[in-house]
Tab-separated table of C-alpha atoms in Angstrom:
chain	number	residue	atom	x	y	z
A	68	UNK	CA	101.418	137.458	186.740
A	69	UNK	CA	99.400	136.619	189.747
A	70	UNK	CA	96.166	138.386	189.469
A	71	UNK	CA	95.931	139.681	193.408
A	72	UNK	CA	99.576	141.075	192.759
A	73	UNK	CA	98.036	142.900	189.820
A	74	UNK	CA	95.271	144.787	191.602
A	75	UNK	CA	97.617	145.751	194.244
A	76	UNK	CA	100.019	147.039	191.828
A	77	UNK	CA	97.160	148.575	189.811
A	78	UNK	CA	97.992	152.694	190.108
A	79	UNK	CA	93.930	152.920	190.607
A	80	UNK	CA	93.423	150.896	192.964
A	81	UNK	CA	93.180	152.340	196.848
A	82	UNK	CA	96.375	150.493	198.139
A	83	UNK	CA	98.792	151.308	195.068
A	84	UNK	CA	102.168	150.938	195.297
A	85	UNK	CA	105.431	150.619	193.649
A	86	UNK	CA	106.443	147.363	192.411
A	87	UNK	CA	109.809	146.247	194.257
A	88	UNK	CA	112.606	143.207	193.563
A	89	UNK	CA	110.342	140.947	195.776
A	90	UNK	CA	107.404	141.085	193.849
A	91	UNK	CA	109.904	140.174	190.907
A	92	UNK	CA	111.184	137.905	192.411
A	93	UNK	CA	108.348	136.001	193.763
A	94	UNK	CA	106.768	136.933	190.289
A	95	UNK	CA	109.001	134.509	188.827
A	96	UNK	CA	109.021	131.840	191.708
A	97	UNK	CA	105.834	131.416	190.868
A	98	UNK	CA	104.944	132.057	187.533
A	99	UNK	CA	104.033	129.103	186.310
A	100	UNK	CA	100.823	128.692	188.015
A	101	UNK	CA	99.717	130.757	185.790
A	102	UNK	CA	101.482	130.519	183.045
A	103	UNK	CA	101.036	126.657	182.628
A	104	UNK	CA	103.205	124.426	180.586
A	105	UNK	CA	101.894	123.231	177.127
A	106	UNK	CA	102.552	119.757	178.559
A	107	UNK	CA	99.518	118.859	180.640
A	108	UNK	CA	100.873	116.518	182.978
A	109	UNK	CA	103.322	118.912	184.493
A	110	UNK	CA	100.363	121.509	184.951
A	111	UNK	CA	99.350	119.539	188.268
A	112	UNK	CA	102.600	119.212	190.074
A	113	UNK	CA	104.868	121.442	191.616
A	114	UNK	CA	107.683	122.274	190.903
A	115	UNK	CA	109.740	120.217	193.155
A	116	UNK	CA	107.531	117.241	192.249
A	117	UNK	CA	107.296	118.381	188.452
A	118	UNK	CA	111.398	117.755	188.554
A	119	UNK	CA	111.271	114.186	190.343
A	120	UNK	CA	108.669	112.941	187.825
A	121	UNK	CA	110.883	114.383	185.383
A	122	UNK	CA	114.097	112.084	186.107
A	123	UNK	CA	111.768	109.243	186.719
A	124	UNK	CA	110.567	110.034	183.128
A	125	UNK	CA	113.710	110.004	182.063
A	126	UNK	CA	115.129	106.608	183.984
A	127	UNK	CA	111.503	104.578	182.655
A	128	UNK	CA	112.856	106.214	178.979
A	129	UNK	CA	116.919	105.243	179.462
A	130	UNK	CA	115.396	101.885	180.439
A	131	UNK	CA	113.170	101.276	177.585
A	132	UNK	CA	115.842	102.209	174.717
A	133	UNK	CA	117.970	100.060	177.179
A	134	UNK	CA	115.500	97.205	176.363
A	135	UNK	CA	115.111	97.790	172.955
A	136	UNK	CA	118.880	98.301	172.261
A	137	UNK	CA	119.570	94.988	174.145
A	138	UNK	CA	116.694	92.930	172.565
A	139	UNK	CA	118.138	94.376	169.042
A	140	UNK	CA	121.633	92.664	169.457
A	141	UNK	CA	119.937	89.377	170.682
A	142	UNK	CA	118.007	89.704	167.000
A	143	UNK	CA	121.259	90.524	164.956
A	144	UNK	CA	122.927	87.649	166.783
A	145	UNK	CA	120.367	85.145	165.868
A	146	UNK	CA	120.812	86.587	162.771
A	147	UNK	CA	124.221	86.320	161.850
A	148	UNK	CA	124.613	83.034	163.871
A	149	UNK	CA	121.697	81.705	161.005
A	150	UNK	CA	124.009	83.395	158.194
A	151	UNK	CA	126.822	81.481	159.323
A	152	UNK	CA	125.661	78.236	159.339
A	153	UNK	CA	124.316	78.387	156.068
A	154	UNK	CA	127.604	79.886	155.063
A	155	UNK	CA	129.117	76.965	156.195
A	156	UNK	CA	126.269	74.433	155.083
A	157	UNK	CA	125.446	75.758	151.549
A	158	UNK	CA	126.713	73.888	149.287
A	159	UNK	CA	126.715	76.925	146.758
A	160	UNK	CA	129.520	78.703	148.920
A	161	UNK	CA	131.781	75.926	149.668
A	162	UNK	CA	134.265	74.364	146.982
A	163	UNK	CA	133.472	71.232	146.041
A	164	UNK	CA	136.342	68.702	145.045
A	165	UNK	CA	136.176	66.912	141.877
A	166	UNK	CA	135.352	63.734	141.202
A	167	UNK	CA	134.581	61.050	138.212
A	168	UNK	CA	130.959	59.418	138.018
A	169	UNK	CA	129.408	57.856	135.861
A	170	UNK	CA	125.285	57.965	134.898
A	171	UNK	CA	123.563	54.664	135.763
A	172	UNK	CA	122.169	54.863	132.534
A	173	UNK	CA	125.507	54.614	130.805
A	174	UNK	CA	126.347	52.020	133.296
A	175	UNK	CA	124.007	49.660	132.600
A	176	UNK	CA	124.385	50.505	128.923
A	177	UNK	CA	128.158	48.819	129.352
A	178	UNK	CA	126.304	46.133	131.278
A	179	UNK	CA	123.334	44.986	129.085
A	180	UNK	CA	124.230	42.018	127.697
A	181	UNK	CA	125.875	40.824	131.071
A	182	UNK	CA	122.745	41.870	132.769
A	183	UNK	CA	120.811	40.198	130.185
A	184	UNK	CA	122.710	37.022	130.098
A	185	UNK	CA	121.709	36.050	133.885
A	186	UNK	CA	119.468	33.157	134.745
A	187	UNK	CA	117.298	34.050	137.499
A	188	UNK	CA	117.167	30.777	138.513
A	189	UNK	CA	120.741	29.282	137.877
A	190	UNK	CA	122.619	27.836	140.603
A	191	UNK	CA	124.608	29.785	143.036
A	192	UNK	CA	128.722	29.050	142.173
A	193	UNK	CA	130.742	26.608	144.649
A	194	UNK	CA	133.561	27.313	142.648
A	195	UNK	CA	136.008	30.504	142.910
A	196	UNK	CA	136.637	30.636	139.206
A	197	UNK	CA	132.593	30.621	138.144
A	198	UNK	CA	132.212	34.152	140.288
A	199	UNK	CA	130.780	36.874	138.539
A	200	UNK	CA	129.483	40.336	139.574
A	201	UNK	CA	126.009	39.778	140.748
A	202	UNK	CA	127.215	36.489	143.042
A	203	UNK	CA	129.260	38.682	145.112
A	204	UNK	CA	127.530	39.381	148.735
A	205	UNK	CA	130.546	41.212	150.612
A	206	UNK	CA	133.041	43.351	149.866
A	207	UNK	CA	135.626	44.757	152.315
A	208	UNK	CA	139.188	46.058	152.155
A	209	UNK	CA	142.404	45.828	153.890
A	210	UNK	CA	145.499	48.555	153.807
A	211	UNK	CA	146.694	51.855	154.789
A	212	UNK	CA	145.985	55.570	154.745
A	213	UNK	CA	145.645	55.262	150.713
A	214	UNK	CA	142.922	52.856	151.372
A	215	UNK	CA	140.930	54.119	153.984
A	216	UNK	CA	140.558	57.229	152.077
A	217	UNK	CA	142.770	59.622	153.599
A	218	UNK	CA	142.447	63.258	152.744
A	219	UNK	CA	140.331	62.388	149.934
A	220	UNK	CA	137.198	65.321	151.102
A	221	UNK	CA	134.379	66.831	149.625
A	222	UNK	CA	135.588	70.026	150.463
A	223	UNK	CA	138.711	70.959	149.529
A	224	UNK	CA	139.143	73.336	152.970
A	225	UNK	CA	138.079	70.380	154.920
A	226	UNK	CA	140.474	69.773	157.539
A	227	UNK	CA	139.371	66.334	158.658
A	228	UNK	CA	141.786	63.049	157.807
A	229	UNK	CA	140.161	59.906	156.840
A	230	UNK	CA	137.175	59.917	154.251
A	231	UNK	CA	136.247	56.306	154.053
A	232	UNK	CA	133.124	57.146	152.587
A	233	UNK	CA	134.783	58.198	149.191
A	234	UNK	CA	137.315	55.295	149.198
A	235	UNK	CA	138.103	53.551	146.062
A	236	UNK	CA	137.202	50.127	146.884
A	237	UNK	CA	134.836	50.489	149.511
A	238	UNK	CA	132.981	53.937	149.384
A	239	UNK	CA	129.335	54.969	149.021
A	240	UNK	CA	128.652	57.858	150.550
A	241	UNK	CA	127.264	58.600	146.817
A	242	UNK	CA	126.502	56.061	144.197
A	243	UNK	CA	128.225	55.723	141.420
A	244	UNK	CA	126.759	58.895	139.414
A	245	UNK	CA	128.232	60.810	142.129
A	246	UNK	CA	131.548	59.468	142.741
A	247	UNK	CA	132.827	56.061	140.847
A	248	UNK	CA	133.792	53.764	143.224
A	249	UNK	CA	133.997	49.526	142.890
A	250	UNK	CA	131.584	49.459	145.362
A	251	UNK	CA	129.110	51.524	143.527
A	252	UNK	CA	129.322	49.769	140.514
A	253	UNK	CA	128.850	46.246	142.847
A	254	UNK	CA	125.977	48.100	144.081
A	255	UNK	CA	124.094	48.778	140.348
A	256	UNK	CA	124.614	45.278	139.360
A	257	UNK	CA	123.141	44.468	142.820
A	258	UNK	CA	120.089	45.990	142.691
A	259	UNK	CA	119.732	45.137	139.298
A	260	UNK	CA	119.451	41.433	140.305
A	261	UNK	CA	117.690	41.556	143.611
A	262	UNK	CA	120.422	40.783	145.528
A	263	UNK	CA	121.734	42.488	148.890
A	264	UNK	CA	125.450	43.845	148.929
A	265	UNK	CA	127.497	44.645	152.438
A	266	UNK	CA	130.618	46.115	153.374
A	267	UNK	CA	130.178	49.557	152.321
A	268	UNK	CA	131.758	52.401	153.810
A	269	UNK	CA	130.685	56.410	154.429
A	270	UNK	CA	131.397	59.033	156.239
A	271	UNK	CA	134.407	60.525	157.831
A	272	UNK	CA	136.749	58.879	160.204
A	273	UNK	CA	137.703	55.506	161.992
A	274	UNK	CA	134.195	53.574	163.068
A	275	UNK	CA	131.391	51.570	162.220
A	276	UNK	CA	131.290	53.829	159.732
A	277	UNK	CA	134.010	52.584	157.604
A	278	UNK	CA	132.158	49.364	157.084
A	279	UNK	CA	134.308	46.512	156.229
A	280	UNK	CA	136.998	48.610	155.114
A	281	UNK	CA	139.586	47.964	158.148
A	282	UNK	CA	142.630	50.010	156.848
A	283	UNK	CA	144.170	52.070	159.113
A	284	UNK	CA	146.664	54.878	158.062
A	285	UNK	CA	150.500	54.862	158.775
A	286	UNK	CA	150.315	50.988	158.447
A	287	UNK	CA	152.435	48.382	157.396
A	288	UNK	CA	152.749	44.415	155.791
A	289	UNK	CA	153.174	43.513	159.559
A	290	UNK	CA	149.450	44.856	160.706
A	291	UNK	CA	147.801	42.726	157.619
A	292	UNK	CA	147.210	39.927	160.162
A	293	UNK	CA	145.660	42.048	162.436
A	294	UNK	CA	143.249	43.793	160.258
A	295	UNK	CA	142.344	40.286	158.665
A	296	UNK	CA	141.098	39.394	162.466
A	297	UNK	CA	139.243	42.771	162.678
A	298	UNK	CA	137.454	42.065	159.055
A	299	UNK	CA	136.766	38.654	159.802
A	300	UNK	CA	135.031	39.441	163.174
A	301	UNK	CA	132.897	42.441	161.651
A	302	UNK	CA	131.804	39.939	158.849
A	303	UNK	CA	130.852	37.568	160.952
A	304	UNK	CA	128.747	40.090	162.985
A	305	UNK	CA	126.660	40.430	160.579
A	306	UNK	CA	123.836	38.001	161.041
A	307	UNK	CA	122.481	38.217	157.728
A	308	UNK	CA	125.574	36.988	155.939
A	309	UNK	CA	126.011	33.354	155.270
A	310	UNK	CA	129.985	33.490	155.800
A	311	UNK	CA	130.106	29.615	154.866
A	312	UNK	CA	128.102	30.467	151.467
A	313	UNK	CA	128.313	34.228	150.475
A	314	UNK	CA	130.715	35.291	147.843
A	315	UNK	CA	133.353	38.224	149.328
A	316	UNK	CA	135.930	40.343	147.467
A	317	UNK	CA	138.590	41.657	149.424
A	318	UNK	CA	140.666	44.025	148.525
A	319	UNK	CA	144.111	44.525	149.747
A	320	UNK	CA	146.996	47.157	148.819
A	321	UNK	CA	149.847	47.349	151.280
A	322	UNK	CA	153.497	48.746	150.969
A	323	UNK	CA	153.582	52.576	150.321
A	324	UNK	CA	154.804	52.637	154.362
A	325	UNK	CA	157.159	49.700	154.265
A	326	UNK	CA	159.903	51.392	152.570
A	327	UNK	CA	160.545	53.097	155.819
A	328	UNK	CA	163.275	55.803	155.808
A	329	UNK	CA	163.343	55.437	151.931
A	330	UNK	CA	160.208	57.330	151.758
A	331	UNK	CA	158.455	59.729	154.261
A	332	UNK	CA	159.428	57.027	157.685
A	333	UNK	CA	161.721	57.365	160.012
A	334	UNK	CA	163.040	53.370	160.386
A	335	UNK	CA	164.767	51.558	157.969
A	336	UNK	CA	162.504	49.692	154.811
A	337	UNK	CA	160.701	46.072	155.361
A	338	UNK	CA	162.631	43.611	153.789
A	339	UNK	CA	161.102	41.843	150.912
A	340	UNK	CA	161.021	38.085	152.203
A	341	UNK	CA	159.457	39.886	155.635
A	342	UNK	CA	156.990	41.780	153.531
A	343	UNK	CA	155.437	38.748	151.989
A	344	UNK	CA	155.616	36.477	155.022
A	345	UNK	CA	153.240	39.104	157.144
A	346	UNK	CA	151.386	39.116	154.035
A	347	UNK	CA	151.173	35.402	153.715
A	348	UNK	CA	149.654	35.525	157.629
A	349	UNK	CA	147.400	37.858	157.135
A	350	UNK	CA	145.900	35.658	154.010
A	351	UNK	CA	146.001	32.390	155.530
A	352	UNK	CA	143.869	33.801	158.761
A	353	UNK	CA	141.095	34.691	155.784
A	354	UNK	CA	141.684	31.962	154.381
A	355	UNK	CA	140.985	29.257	157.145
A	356	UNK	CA	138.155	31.836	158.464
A	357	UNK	CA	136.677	33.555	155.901
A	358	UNK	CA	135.584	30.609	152.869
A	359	UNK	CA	134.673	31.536	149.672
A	360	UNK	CA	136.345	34.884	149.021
A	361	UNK	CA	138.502	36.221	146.671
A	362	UNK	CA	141.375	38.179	147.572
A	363	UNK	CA	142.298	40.659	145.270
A	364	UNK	CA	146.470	42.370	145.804
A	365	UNK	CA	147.054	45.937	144.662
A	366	UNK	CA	150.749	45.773	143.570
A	367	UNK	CA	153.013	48.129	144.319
A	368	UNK	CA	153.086	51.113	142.682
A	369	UNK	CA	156.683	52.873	141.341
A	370	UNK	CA	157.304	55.423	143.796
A	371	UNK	CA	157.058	58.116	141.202
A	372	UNK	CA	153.503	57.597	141.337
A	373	UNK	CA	152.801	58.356	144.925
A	374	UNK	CA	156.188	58.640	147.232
A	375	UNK	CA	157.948	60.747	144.942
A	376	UNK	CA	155.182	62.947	143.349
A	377	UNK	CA	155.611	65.836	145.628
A	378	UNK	CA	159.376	66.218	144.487
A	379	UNK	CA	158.397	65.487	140.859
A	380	UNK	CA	155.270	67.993	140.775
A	381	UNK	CA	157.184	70.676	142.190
A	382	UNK	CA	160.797	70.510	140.879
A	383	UNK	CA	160.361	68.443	137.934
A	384	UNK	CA	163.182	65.863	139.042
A	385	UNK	CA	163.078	62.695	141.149
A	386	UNK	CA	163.460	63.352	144.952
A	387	UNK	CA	167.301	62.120	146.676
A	388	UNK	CA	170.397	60.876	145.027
A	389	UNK	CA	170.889	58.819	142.268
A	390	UNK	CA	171.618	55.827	144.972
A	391	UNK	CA	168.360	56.154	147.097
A	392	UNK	CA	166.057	56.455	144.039
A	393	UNK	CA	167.699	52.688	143.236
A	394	UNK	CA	167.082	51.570	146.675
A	395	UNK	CA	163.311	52.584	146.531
A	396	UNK	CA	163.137	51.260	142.927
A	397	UNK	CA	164.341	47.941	144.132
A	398	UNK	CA	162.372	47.741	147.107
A	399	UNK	CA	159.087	48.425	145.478
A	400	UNK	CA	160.136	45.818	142.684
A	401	UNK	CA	160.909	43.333	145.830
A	402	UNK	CA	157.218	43.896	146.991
A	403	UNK	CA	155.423	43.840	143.869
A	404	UNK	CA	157.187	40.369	142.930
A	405	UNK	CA	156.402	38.983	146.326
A	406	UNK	CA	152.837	39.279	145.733
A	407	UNK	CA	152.986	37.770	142.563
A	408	UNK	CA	154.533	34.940	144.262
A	409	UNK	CA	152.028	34.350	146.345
A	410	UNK	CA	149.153	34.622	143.430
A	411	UNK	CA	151.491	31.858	141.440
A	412	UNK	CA	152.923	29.911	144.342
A	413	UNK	CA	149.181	28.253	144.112
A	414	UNK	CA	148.812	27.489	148.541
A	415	UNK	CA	145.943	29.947	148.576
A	416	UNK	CA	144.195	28.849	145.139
A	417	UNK	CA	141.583	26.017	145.739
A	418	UNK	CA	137.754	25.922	144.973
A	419	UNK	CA	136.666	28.326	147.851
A	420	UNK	CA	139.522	30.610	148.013
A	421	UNK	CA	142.396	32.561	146.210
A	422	UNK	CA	144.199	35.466	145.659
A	423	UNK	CA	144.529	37.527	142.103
A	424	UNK	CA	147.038	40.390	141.640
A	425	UNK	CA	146.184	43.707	140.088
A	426	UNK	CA	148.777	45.343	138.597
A	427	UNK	CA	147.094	48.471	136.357
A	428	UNK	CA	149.474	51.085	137.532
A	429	UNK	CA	152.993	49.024	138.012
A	430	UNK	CA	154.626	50.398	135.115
A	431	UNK	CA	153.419	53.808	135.730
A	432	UNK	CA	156.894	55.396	136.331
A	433	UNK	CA	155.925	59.332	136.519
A	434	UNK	CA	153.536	61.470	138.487
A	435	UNK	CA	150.216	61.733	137.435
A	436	UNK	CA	149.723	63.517	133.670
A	437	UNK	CA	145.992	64.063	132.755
A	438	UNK	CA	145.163	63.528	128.999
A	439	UNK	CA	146.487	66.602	127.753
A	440	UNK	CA	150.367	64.999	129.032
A	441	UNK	CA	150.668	67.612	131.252
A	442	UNK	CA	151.116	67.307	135.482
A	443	UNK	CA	148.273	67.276	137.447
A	444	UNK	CA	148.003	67.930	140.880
A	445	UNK	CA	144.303	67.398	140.992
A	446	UNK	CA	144.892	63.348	141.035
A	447	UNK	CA	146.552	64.016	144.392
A	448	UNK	CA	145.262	65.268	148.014
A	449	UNK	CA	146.857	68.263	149.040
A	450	UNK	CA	150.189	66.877	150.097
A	451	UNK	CA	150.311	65.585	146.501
A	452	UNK	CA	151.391	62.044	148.056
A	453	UNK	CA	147.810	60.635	149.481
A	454	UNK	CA	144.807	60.268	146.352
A	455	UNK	CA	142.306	63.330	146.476
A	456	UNK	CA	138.303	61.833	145.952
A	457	UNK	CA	139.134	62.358	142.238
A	458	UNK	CA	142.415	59.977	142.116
A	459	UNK	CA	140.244	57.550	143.957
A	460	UNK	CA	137.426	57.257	141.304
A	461	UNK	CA	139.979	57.021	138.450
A	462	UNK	CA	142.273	54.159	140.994
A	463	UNK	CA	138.140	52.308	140.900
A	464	UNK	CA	137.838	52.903	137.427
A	465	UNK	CA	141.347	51.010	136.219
A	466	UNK	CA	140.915	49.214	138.815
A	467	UNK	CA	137.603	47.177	137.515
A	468	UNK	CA	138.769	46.706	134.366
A	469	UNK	CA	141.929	44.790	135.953
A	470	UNK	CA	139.513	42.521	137.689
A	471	UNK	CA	138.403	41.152	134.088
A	472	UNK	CA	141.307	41.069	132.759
A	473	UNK	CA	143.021	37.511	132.860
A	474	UNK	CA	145.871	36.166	134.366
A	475	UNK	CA	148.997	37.226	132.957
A	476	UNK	CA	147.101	39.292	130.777
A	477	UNK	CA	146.205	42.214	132.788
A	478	UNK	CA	147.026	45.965	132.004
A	479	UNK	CA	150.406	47.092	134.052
A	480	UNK	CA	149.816	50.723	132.638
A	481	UNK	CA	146.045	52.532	132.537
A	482	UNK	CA	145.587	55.826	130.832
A	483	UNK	CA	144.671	57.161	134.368
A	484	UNK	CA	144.856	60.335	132.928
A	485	UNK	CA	141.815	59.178	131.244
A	486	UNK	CA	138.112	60.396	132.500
A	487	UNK	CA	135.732	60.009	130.110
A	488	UNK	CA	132.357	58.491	131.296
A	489	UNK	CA	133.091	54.971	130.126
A	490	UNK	CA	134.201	52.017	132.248
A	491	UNK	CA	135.231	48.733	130.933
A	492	UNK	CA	132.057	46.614	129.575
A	493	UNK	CA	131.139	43.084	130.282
A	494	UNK	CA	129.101	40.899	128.648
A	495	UNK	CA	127.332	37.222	128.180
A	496	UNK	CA	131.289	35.931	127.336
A	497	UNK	CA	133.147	37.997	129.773
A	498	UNK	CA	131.603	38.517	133.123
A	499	UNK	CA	133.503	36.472	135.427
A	500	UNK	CA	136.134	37.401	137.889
A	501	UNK	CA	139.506	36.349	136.728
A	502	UNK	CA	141.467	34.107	138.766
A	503	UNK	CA	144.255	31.809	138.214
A	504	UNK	CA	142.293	29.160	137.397
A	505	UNK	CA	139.772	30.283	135.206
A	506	UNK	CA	142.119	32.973	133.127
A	507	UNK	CA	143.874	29.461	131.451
A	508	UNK	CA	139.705	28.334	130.534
């Protein structure tokens, strides 16, 4: 209480009166003079100041939890935004698709004595049929979406198309004891001899990338010319390739499309004598502009392999009626005798040049079974018609066995089904590439 009100209310006091509602309430107006707050700041202020510094208190506070809420989120955004890539980058949280590699080690066990058997110093071939491994300089590879490496990923949710980088023929995105591929095992027996090898592909997509692998996807016999303009060009870009000396294999596996509206097109089928003449072009342009190179001719799979797996995987039976599984039988026979024809016809067979058939899969007339005879999707992309990264390692492994193989001689049906670490061995006595002319030595 004030102290002067006191005293005059005091009943001793000379001036004593009788306290009223007044003194009440002006007791209580002003109380707090005297009765100070515990909090010392508002002890010097006024009331009506006391309550402005009060809300600006209370803004400055609103506005640092503001702050401190709003640099929180920017903290737990970085956050998450640094969980999520390495959700997405980690290999450990991503499914991986299979594959079949081989160790070095067990590579160049199956390669010794070849290795072995080379003379440093021996004469670099001028003849087609005296090629072996270690003379080759250039490989490339001419096709369709099963060459290029369609839907063959890494990861199996991957929704990108064309994986040249994993490609049978052509691939290195990782050597060959992380993904078998003829390329990779071109590339051990290169740097095992000193020598430079070009043409390989990696990555994802259409591009330099791709390397001299020039297949495009959806194509057909009649864009072989084409794509043996666009190879020859990119070799010849190269300015460390002697294209009047080097050794090239080229690869070539075309068809799959041509059967048109007999398999997954929409017009009606290639016929046979047309398949092998835009064949025939596409050859004779490499031929008159790319010397000293082997052309090697996938032949045509039985559609139950590849055009009819989906059907066969999933209902057990052969897609269509009795009539149109003839029609596509026949066709496919048309197209894998036409490119016999052309191996035996001879016009592409002389000392710098010629063409060799591989047939290690033409008499493979069911889907893929795995060693254990039972269906297995896992050969297969995800449409179960294109080759997944693991159907192209086992297409490389058959398929270098079939390039030392000779003449008339060659396997018509691998065991693709088998997986095993082991590829086909060469040695001091068989090493070279078989051609026409050297498979009758």
């Amino acid at each position: 209480m004030n102290p002067n009100l006191q005293i005059f209310l005091n009943r001793n006091t000379l001036y004593h009166r009788l306290p009223s509602n007044m003194d009440t309430r002006h007791e209580e107006e002003y109380k707090e003079y005297y009765d100070p707050p515990s909090f010392p700041i508002f002890s010097i202020c006024r009331p009506r100041n006391r309550l402005i510094l009060t809300l600006i208190l209370g803004f400055l506070l609103i506005f640092i939890l503001f702050l401190i809420l709003f640099r929180g989120n920017e903290e737990d955004i970085r956050i998450y935004t640094k969980m999520e890539e390495l959700s997405t980058s980690s290999e450990a949280v991503k499914i991986q698709a299979q594959t079949l590699a081989i160790s070095k080690s067990s590579l160049k066990s199956g390669m010794e004595k070849y290795l072995k058997s080379i003379d440093p110093k021996e004469p670099y071939p001028d003849d087609v049929n005296a090629v072996k491994p270690h003379h080759i300089r250039v490989i490339g590879a001419m096709g369709d979406s099963l060459t290029i490496g369609s839907r063959a990923q890494n990861i199996l949710d991957d929704t990108r198309t064309q994986y040249p980088g994993n490609a049978y023929f052509t691939g290195m995105d990782a050597e060959v004891d992380g993904h078998l591929t003829i390329y990779n095992i071109f590339r051990v027996i290169a740097e095992e001899t000193g020598n430079k090898l070009y043409g390989g592909s990696t990555g994802v997509g259409y591009g330099d990338n791709a390397g001299f692998d020039v297949a495009i996807g959806g194509m057909k016999s009649d864009d072989i010319l084409r794509q043996a303009q666009v190879l020859v060009q990119k070799i010849r870009d190269v300015k460390e390739i002697d294209v009047e000396k080097d050794w090239k294999l080229v690869s070539l596996w075309i068809g799959t499309n041509d059967v048109g509206d007999l398999g997954y097109g929409d017009r009606p089928p290639i016929p046979v004598d047309q398949y092998k003449a835009y064949i025939e072009k596409g050859i004779s342009y490499l031929k008159e502009n790319l010397p000293r190179t082997i052309v090697t001719v996938i032949a045509m799979f039985p559609p139950q392999l590849l055009q009819e797996a989906h059907s066969i995987m999933t209902t057990g039976h052969r897609p269509d009626s009795e009539e149109r599984q003839k029609q596509r039988d026949e066709l496919s026979d048309g197209y894998r005798n036409a490119s016999y024809k052309i191996q035996n016809e001879g016009k592409f067979n002389d000392k710098n040049f010629t063409v060799v058939v591989q047939p290690f899969a033409t008499e493979y007339t069911d889907a893929y079974v795995d060693q254990q005879g039972h269906y297995n999707s896992a050969f297969y992309a995800v449409d179960l018609f294109h080759l997944s990264k693991l159907g192209h390692a086992i297409l490389a492994k058959h398929y270098w066995q079939n390039l030392f193989e000779p003449v008339g001689e060659k396997t018509k049906k691998a065991d693709l089904g088998d997986t095993s670490e082991h590829i086909f061995e060469l040695d001091e006595h068989n090493s070279f590439i078989k051609t026409l002319g050297n498979s009758k030595q």
